[in-house]
Short mmCIF file of C-alpha atoms in Angstrom, two decimals:
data_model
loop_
_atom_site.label_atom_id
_atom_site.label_comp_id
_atom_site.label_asym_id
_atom_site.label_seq_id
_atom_site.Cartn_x
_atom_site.Cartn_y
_atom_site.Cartn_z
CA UNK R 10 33.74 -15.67 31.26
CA UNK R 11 33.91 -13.05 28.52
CA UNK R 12 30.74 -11.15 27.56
CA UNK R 13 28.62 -11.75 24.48
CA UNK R 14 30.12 -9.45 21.42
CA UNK R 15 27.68 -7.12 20.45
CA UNK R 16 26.40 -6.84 16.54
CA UNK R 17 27.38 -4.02 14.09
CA UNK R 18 24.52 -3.85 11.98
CA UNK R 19 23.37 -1.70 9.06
CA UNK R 20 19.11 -0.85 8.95
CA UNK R 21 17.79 -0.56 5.95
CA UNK R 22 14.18 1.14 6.81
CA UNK R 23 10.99 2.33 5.10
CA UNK R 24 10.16 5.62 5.39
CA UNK R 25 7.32 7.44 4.65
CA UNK R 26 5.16 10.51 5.92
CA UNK R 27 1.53 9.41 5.15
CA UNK R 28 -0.25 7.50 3.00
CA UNK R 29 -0.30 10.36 0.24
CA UNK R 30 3.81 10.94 0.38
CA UNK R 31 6.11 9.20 -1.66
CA UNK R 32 7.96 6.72 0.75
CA UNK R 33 11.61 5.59 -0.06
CA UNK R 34 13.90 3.57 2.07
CA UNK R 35 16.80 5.21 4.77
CA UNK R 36 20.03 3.71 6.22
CA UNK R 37 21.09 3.73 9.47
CA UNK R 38 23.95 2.27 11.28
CA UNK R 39 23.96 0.39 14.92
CA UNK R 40 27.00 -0.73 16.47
CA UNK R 41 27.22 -3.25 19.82
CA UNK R 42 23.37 -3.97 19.93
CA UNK R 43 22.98 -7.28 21.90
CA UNK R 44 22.27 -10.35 20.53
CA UNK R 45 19.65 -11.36 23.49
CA UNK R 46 18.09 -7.84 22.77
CA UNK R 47 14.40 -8.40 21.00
CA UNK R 48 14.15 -6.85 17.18
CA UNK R 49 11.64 -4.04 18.91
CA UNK R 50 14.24 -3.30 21.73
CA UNK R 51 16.75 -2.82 19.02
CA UNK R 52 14.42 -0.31 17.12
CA UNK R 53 13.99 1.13 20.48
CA UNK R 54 17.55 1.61 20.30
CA UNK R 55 17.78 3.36 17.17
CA UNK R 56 14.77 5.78 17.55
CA UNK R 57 17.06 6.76 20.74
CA UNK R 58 19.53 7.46 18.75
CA UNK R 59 17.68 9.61 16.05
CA UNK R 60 15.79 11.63 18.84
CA UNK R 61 19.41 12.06 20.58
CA UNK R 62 20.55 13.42 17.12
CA UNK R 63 17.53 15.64 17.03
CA UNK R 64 16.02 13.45 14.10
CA UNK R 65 12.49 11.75 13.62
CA UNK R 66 11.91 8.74 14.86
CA UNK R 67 10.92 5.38 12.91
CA UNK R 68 7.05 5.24 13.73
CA UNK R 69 6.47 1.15 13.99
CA UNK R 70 2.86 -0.41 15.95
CA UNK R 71 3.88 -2.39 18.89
CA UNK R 72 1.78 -3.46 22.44
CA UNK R 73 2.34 -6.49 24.37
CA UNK R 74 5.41 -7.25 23.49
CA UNK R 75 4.34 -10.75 24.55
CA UNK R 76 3.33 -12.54 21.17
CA UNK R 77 -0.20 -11.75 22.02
CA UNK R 78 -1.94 -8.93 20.07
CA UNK R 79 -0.66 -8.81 16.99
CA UNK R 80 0.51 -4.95 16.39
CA UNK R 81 4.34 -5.83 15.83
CA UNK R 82 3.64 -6.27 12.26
CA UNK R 83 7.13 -5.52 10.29
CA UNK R 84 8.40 -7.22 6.91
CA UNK R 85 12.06 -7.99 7.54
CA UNK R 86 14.32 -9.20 5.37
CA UNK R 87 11.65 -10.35 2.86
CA UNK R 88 9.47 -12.14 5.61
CA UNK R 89 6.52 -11.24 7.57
CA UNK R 90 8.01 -11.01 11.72
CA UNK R 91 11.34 -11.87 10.27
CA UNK R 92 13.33 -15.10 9.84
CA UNK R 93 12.32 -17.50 12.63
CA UNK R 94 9.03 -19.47 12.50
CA UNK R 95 5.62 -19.22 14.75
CA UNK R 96 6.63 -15.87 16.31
CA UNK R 97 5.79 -12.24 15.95
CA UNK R 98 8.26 -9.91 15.36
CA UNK R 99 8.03 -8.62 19.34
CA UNK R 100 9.43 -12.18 19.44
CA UNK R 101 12.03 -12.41 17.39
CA UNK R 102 15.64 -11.81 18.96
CA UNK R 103 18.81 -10.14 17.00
CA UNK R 104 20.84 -13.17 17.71
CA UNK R 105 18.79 -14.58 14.72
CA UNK R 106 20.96 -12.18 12.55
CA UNK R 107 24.84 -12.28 11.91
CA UNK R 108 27.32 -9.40 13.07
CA UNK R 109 27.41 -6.65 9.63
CA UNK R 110 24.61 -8.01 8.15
CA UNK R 111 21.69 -5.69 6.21
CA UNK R 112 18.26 -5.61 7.90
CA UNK R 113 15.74 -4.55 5.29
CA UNK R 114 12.94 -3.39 7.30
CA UNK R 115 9.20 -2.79 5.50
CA UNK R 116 5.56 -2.09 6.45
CA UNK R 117 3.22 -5.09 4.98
CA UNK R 118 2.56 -4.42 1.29
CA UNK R 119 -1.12 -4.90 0.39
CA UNK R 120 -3.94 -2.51 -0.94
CA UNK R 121 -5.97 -3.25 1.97
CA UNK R 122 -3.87 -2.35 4.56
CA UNK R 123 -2.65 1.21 3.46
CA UNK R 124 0.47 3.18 5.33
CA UNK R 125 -0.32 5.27 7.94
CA UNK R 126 3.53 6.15 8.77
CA UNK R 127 6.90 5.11 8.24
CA UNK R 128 6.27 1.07 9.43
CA UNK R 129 2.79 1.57 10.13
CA UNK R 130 0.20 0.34 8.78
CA UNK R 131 -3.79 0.62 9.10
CA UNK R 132 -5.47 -3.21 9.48
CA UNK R 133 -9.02 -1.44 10.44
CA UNK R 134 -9.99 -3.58 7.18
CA UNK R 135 -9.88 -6.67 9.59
CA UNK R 136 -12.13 -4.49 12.05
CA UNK R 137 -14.76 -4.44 9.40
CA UNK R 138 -14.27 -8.16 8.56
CA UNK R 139 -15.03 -9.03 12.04
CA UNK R 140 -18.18 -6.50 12.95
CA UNK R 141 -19.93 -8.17 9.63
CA UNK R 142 -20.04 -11.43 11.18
CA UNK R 143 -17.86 -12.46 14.20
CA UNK R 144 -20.28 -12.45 17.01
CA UNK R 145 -23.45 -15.09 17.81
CA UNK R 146 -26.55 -14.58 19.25
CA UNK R 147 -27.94 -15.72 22.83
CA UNK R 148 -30.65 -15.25 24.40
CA UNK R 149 -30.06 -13.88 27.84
CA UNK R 150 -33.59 -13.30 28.71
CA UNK R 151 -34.77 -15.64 31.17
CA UNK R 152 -32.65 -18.76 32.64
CA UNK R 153 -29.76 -18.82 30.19
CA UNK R 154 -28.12 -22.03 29.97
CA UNK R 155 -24.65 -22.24 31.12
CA UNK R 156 -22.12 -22.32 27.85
CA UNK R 157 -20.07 -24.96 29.42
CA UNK R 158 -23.30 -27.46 29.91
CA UNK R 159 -23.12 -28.05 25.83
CA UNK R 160 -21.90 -30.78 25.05
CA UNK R 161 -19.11 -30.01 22.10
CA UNK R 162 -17.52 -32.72 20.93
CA UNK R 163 -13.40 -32.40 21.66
CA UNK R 164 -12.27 -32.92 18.20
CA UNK R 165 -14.68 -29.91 17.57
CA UNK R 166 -13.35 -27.92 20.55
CA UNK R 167 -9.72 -28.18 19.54
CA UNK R 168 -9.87 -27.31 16.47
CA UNK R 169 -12.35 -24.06 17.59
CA UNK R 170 -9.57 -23.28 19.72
CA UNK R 171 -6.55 -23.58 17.38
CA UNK R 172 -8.67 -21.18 15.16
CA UNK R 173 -9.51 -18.62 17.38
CA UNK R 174 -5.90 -18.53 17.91
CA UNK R 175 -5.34 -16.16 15.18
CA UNK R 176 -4.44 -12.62 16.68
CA UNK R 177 -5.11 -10.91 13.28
CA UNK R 178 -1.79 -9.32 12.48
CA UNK R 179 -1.84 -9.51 9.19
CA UNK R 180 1.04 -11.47 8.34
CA UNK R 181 -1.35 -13.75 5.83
CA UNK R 182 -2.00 -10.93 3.94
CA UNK R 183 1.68 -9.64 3.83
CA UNK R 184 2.90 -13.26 2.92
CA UNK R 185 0.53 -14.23 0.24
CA UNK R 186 1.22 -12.83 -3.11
CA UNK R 187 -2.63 -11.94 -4.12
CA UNK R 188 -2.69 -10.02 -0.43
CA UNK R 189 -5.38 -12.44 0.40
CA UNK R 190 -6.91 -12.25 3.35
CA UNK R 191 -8.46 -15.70 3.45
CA UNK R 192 -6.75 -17.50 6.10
CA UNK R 193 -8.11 -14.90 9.14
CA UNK R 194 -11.77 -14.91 7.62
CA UNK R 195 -11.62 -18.65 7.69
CA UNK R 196 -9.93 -18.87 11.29
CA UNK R 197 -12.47 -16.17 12.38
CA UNK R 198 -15.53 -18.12 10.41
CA UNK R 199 -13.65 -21.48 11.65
CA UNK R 200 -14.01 -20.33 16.00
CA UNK R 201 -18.00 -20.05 15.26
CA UNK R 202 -19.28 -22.29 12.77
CA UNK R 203 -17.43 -25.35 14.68
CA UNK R 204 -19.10 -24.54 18.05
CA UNK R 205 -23.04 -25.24 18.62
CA UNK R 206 -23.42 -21.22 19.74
CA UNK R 207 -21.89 -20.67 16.91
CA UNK R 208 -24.56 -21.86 14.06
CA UNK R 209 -27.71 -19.82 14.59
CA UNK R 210 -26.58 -17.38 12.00
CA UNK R 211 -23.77 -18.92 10.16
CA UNK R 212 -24.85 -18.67 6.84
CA UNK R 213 -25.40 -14.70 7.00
CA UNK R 214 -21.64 -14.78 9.16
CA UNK R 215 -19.67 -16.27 6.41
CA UNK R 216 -21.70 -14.25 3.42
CA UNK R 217 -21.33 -11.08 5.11
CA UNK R 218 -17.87 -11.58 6.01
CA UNK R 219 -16.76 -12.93 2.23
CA UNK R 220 -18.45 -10.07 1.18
CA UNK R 221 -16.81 -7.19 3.48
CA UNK R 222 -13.15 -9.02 3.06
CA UNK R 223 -14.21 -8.55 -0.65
CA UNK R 224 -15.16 -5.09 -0.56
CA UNK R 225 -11.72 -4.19 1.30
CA UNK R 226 -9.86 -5.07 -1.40
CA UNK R 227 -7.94 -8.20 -0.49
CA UNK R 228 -6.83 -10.81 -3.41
CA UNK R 229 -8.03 -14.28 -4.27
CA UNK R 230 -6.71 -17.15 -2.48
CA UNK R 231 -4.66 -19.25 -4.86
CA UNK R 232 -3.67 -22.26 -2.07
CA UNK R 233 0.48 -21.40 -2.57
CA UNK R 234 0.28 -21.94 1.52
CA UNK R 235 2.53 -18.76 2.40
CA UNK R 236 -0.10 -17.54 4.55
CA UNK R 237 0.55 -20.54 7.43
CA UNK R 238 3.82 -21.16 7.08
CA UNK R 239 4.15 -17.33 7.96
CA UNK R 240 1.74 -17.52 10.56
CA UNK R 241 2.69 -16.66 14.15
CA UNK R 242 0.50 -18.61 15.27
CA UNK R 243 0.70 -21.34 12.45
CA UNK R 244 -2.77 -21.36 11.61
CA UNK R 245 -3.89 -24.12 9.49
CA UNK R 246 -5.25 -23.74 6.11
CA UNK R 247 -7.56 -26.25 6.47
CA UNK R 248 -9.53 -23.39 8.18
CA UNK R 249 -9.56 -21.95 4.57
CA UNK R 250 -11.37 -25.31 3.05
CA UNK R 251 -13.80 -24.56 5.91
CA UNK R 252 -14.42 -20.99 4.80
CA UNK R 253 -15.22 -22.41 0.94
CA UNK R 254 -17.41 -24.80 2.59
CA UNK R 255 -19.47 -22.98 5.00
CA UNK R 256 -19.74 -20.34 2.27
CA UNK R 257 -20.82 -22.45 -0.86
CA UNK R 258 -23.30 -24.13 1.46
CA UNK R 259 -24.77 -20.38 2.23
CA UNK R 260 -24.81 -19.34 -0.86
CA UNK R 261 -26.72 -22.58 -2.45
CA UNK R 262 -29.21 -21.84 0.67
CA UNK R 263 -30.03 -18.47 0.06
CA UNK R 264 -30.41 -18.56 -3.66
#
């Protein structure tokens, strides 16, 4: 049985120093990468190749490797994580692209989340989003009652859980053409407010959080639905008509 022909591929990559340097795009050729090879282990490749040749490597955010946290956030080919759906780039395999094609590899492009380096890109604007709200209080003096002995109804539950799927990577913000960030703030409003420990401070959660996600500079939300179907984790936008909800509620309440 002959062996899988490796892909001769042309990589069409970002550059750029810092966030105060002019950035501007650099080619680079790869020859016999294998198609079962992941998109990272490809870069890994390259940046071989470039320290081999005495050259810089491409600086691109990367952890797991499992689908899990979220750092592998790249903008290939005009998508967030590349073209495959409900995977992060870390998951995303090069036999998804055709022998001599152009990979056009980017940072995600939004005010809010400004270049650090090269692919690289600082999302401590999420950081902020989440330390203005995402927490609840208990009281742990005394004998605290056992989470698990609240009754939550499973329709509640499920969808709690589906939202507090969202690993915050960003790709929302890279996919939606305001840079909104609304779809995280309402999966991250969305894990709390549908839970029971999750409602003693609700109303400040969601006005704080609106307020901080305002003050970092992401767009309006304008419902074109980019931000799921990009999603690696296909968050559903109805966690977005939760957000408006909780937050018109809070805002009628405190005025």
């Amino acid at each position: 049985m002959s062996a899988k022909r490796g892909l001769n591929l042309t990589l069409k990559i970002w550059r750029q120093k810092n966030n105060k340097s002019k950035g501007q795009f650099e080619v680079y050729k790869l020859s016999d990468v294998s198609p079962d090879s992941s998109f990272l282990e490809m870069l890994d490749i390259l940046n071989e190749n470039l320290v081999n040749d005495g050259k810089e490597p491409v600086a691109f955010d990367h952890d797991c490797r499992e689908g899990i946290c979220g750092m592998c956030s790249l903008y290939i080919n005009g998508r967030p994580h590349g073209p495959d759906t409900g995977i992060t780039t870390c998951q995303l395999h090069m036999r998804m692209f055709r022998d001599g094609e152009t990979i056009t590899i980017e940072p995600w492009r939004s005010a809010a989340f400004p270049v650090i380096k090269d692919l690289v890109v600082d999302r401590s604007a999420f950081d902020r989003i989440m330390a203005a709200g995402g927490f609840i209080s208990v009281n742990t003096s005394g004998n605290t009652l056992d989470a698990n002995a609240i009754p939550v109804p499973k329709d509640n539950a499920d969808k709690a859980m589906d939202a507090a799927a969202c690993i915050g990577c960003g790709a929302c913000v890279a996919a939606c053409k305001n840079g909104s960030a609304m779809l995280f703030v309402g999966a991250k409003v969305s894990q709390f407010a549908l839970l029971p420990q999750g409602r003693v401070e609700a109303k400040r959660r969601v006005l704080n959080m609106v307020q901080t996600m305002d003050e970092e500079g992401f767009g309006n939300c304008s419902n074109t639905g980019a931000c799921s179907v990009e999603c690696p984790k296909e968050i559903s936008m109805e966690n977005i008509a939760r957000l408006n909800r909780e937050y018109m509620s809070a805002f009628i309440d405190r005025g």
